[in-house]
XYZ file of C-alpha atoms in Angstrom:
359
model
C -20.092 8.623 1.977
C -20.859 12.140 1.807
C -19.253 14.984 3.610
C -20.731 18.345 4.858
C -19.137 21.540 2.834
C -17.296 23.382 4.788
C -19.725 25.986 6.075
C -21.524 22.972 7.879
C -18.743 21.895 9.277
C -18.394 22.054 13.021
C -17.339 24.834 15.282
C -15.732 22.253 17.753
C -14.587 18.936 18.608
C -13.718 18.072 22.062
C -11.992 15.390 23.157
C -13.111 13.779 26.491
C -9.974 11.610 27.938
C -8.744 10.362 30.926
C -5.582 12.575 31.085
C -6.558 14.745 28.244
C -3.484 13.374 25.896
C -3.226 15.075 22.718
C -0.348 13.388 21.066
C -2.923 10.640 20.380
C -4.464 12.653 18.730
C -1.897 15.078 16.349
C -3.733 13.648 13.342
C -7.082 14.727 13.928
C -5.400 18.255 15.367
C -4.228 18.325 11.755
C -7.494 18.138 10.267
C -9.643 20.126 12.128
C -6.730 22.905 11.226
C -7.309 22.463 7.743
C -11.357 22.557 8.169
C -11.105 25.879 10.432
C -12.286 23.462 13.567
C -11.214 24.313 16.825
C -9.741 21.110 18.822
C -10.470 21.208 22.593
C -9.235 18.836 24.987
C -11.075 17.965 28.092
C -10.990 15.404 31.253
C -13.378 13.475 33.416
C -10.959 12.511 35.888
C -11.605 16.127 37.320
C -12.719 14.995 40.832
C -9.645 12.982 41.873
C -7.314 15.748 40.376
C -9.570 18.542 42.655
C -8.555 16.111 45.398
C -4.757 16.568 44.370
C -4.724 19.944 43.892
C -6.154 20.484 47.726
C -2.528 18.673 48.466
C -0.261 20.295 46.136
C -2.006 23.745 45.822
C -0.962 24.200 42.294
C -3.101 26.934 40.807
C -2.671 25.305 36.497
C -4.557 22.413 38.079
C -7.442 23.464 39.675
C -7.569 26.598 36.652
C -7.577 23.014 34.687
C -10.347 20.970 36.576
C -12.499 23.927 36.887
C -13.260 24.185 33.123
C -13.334 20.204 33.043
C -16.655 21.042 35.524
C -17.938 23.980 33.257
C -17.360 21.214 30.390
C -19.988 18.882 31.973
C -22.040 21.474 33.088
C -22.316 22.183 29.530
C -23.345 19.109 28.189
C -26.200 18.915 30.033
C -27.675 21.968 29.073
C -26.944 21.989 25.190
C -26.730 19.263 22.297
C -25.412 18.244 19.175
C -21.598 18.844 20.390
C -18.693 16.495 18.840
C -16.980 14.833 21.473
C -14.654 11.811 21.067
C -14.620 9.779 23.981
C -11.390 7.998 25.057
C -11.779 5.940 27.873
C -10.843 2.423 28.571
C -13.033 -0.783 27.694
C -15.572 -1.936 30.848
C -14.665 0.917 32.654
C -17.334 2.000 35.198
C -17.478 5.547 34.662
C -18.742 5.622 31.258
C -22.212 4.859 33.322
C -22.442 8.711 33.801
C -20.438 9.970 31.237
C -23.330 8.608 29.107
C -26.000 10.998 30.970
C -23.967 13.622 30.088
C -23.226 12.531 26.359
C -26.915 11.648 25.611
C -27.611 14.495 23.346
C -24.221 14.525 21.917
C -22.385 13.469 18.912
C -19.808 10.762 20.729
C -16.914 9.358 19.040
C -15.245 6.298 20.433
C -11.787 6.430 20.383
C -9.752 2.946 21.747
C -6.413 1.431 20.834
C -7.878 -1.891 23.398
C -7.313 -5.219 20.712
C -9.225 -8.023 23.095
C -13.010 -7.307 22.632
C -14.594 -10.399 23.827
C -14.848 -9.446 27.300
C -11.655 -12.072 28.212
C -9.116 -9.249 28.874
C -9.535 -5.891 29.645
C -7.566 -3.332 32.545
C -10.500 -2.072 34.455
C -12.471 -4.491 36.945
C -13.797 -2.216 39.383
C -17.558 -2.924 39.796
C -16.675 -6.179 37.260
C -20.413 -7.801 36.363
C -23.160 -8.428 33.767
C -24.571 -4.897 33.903
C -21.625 -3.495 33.054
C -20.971 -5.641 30.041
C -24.428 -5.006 28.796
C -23.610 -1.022 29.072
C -20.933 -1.167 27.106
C -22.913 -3.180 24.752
C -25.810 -0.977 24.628
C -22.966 2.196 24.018
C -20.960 0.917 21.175
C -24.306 -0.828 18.963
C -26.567 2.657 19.949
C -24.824 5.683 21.542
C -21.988 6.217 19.315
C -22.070 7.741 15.895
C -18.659 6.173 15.054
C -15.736 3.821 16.534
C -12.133 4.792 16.000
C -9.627 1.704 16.731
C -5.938 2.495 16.570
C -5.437 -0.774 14.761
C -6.557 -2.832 12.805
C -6.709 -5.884 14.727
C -8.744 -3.774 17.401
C -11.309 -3.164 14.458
C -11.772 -6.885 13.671
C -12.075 -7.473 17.255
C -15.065 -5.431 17.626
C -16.844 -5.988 14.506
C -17.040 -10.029 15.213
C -17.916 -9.362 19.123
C -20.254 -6.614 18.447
C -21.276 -7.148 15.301
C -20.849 -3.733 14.486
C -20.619 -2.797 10.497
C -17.395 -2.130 9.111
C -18.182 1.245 7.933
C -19.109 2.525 11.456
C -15.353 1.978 12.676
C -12.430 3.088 11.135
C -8.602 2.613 12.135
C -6.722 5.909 13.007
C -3.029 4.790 13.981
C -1.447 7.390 16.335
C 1.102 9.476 14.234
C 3.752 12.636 14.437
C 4.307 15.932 13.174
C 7.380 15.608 11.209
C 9.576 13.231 9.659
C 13.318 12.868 10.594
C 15.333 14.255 6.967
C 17.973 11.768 5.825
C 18.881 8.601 6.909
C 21.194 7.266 9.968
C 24.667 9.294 10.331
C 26.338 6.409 12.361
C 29.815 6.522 11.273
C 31.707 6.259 14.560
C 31.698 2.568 15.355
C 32.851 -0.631 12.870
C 29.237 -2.233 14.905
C 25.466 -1.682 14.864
C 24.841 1.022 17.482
C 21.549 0.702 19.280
C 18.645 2.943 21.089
C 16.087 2.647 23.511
C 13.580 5.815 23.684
C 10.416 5.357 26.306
C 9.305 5.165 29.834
C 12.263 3.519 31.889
C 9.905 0.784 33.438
C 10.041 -3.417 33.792
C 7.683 -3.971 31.329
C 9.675 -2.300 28.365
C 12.423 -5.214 28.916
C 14.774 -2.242 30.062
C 16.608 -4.597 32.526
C 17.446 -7.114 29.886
C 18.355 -4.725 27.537
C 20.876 -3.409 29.845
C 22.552 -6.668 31.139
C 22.929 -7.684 27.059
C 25.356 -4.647 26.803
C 26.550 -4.891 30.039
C 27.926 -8.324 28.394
C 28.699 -6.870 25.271
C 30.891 -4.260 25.775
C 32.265 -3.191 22.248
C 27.804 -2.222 21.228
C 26.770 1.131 21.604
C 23.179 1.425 23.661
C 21.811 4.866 24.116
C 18.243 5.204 26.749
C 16.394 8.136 26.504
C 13.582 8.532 28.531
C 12.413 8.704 31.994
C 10.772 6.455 35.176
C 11.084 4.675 38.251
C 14.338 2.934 36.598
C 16.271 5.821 35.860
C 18.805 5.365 38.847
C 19.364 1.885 37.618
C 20.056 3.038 33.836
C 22.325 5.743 35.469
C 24.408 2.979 37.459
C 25.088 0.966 34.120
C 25.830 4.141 32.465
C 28.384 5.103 34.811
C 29.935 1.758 34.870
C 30.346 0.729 31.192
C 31.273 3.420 28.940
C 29.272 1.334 25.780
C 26.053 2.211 27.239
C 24.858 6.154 27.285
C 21.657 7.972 29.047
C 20.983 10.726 27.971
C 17.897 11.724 29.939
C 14.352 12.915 29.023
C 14.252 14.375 25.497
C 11.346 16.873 24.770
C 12.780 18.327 21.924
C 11.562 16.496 18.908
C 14.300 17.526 16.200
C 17.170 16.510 19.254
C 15.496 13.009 19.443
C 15.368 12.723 15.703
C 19.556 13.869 15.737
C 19.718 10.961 18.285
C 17.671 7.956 16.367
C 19.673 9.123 13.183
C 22.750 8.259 15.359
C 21.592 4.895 15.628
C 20.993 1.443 13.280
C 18.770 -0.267 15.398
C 15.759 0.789 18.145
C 14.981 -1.878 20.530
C 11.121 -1.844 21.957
C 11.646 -5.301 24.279
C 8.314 -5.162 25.302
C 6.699 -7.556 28.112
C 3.200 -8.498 28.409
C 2.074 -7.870 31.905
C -1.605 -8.665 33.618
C -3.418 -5.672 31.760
C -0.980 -4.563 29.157
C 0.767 -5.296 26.338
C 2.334 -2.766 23.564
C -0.235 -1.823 21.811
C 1.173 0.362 19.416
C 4.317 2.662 20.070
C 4.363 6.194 19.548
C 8.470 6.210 19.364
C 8.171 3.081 17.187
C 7.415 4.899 13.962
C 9.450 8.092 14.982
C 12.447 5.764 14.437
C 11.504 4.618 11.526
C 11.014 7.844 9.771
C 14.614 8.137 10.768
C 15.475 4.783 8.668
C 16.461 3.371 12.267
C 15.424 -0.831 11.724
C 13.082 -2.027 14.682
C 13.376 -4.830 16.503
C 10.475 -5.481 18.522
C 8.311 -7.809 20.491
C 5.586 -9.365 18.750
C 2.801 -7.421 20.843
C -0.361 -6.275 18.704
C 0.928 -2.812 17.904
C 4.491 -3.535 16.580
C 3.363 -6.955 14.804
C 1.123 -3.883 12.488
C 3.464 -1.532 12.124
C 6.610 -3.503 11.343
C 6.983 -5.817 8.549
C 9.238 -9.000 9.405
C 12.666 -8.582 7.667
C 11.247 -6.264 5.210
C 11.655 -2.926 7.415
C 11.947 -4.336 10.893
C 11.851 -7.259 12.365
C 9.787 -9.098 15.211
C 10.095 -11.677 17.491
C 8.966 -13.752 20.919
C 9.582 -12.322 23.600
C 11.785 -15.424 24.335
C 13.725 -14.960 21.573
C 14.364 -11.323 21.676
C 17.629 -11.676 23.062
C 18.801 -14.682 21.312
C 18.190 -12.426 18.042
C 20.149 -9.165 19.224
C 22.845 -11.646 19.617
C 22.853 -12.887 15.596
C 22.707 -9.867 14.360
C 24.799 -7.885 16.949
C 27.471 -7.342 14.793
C 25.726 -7.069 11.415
C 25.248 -3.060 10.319
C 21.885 -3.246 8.338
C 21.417 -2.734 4.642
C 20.730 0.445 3.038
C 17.857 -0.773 1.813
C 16.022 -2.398 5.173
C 17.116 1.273 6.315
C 15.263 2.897 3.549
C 12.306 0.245 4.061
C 12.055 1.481 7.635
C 11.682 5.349 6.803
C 9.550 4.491 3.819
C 7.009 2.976 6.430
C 7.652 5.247 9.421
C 6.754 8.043 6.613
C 2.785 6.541 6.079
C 2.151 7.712 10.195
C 2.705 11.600 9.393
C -0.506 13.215 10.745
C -0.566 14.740 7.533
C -1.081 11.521 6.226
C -3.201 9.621 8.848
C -6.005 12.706 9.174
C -8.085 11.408 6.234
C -8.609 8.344 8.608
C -10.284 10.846 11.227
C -12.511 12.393 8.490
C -15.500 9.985 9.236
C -15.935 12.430 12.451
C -17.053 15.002 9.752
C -20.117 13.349 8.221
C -23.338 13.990 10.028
């Protein structure tokens, strides 16, 4: 594999998303730094967010929308631009993004693991036609395939036959890496933590009732969603269990994992979802806080059973916070933990994205 000196390098890589979400994508911010490449983030949801802005008349979003139309204008007037595409498998849409992307460079950028056409989140306009797009788009339109594991690679190498070295596997990462290990000094037990969206499907509920039950373990939430009231009611009522709200600032959250022995990501596999990686997974564990986690496709890659983590059933999730409740873990599953949190810097994880850079 040969790459371009830097002089050939592109000017720009945009990335074409559904919501624009660049933490998915701190890695390859990272190396387009170091290569002088400006990263742009773009949307093709503009139409629907046009429509919101005529009902909440807030100027940042139409400013927003407006340049997501320039964007397409622009693609069908020039060529040869980099765009990585993230958009969700057998989605309909991609049946005009491709008339803009034509002439383009595209990137396809997926963290989807079921690739035989037996499970996938959008079924509007569900059919043959569709199935045969998609086909057609990953074998001939794109110039590369970038799977956020690697179970999501294997997946679409034996359904579409696709080589191995047109797809490689770019797990999501973060900036910077807690210092030190946990600082949990304060209780004679395991203290726990919960960071994410307060929803059903994160096993929040459950989580909550356990500690409800078990009143001398610590359980800190962090986070926000439709649940928050409820996480504020348990809070109030049993001093063991803390919420301490939405935390934006990173090196605060990384203070509050180190507090911490264990993170718990109870995950539960709904219709269209299941975890399929976790952002605040391997945050924690670059804090040497010891997972225990579901055994959904992203966590059964990232931890390593009993070695830095652990992972179980969904079943038996709670049946294993209860064994090791009381047990404080070693300082070496601790160290484990960080050592493997520490491999998803996007210092680290950016030489996965350099494929985007040969042409």
């Amino acid at each position: 594999m040969h790459f371009k000196s830097k002089s050939n390098l592109p000017k720009k890589i945009y990335v074409l998303h559904k919501t624009g979400a660049p933490t998915h994508y701190l890695a390859l911010a990272y190396l387009c730094r170091e290569n002088n490449i400006e990263l742009v983030f773009r949307e093709f949801t503009f139409f629907s967010k046009i429509l919101k802005y005529c009902i909440t008349l807030k100027y940042n979003l139409l400013k927003r929308q407006l340049k997501n139309l320039f964007f397409f204008f622009d693609l069908s007037f020039s060529k040869n631009k980099y765009v990585v595409l993230g958009i969700a498998p057998y989605d309909y849409k991609l049946f005009f993004l491709r008339r803009f992307l034509r002439r383009h460079y595209v990137f396809y950028h997926t963290s989807w693991p079921v690739w035989d056409g037996s499970f996938y989140p959008k079924k509007k306009f569900d059919g043959k036609w569709l199935k045969n797009l998609w086909y057609n788009f990953l074998k001939n339109d794109v110039a590369h395939i970038f799977s956020v594991t690697q179970f999501a690679k294997s997946e679409l190498m034996v359904n579409y036959t696709i080589r191995k070295d047109k797809i490689s596997v770019v797990y999501h990462s973060y900036e910077t890496a807690g210092s030190g290990l946990r600082k949990n000094t304060t209780s004679a037990n395991p203290c726990f933590v919960y960071v994410g969206r307060l929803i059903e499907k994160k096993g929040l509920l459950e989580l909550l009732d356990f500690f409800k039950e078990n009143p001398n373990h610590f359980f800190t939430v962090v986070g926000d969603g439709h649940l928050k009231q409820k996480v504020e009611e348990y809070a109030y009522m049993h001093d063991n269990i803390k919420y301490m709200g939405y935390v934006n600032d990173k090196e605060k959250l990384m203070e509050i994992y180190k507090a911490n022995d264990y993170f718990l990501l109870n995950s539960k596999r709904v219709e269209k979802w299941e975890e399929l990686f976790g952002m605040v997974l391997i945050e924690a564990m670059s804090c040497g806080v010891v997972p225990i986690a579901t055994n959904h496709v992203g966590p059964k890659e990232i931890v390593d059973h009993a070695v830095n983590g652990y992972i179980t059933t969904e079943e038996g999730f709670v049946p294993f916070l209860e064994s090791i409740k009381n047990q404080i873990p070693s300082a070496e599953l601790a160290a484990s933990a960080k050592e493997k949190g520490k491999r998803f810097l996007a210092s680290e994880i950016k030489e996965n994205w350099r494929a985007i850079l040969v042409r």
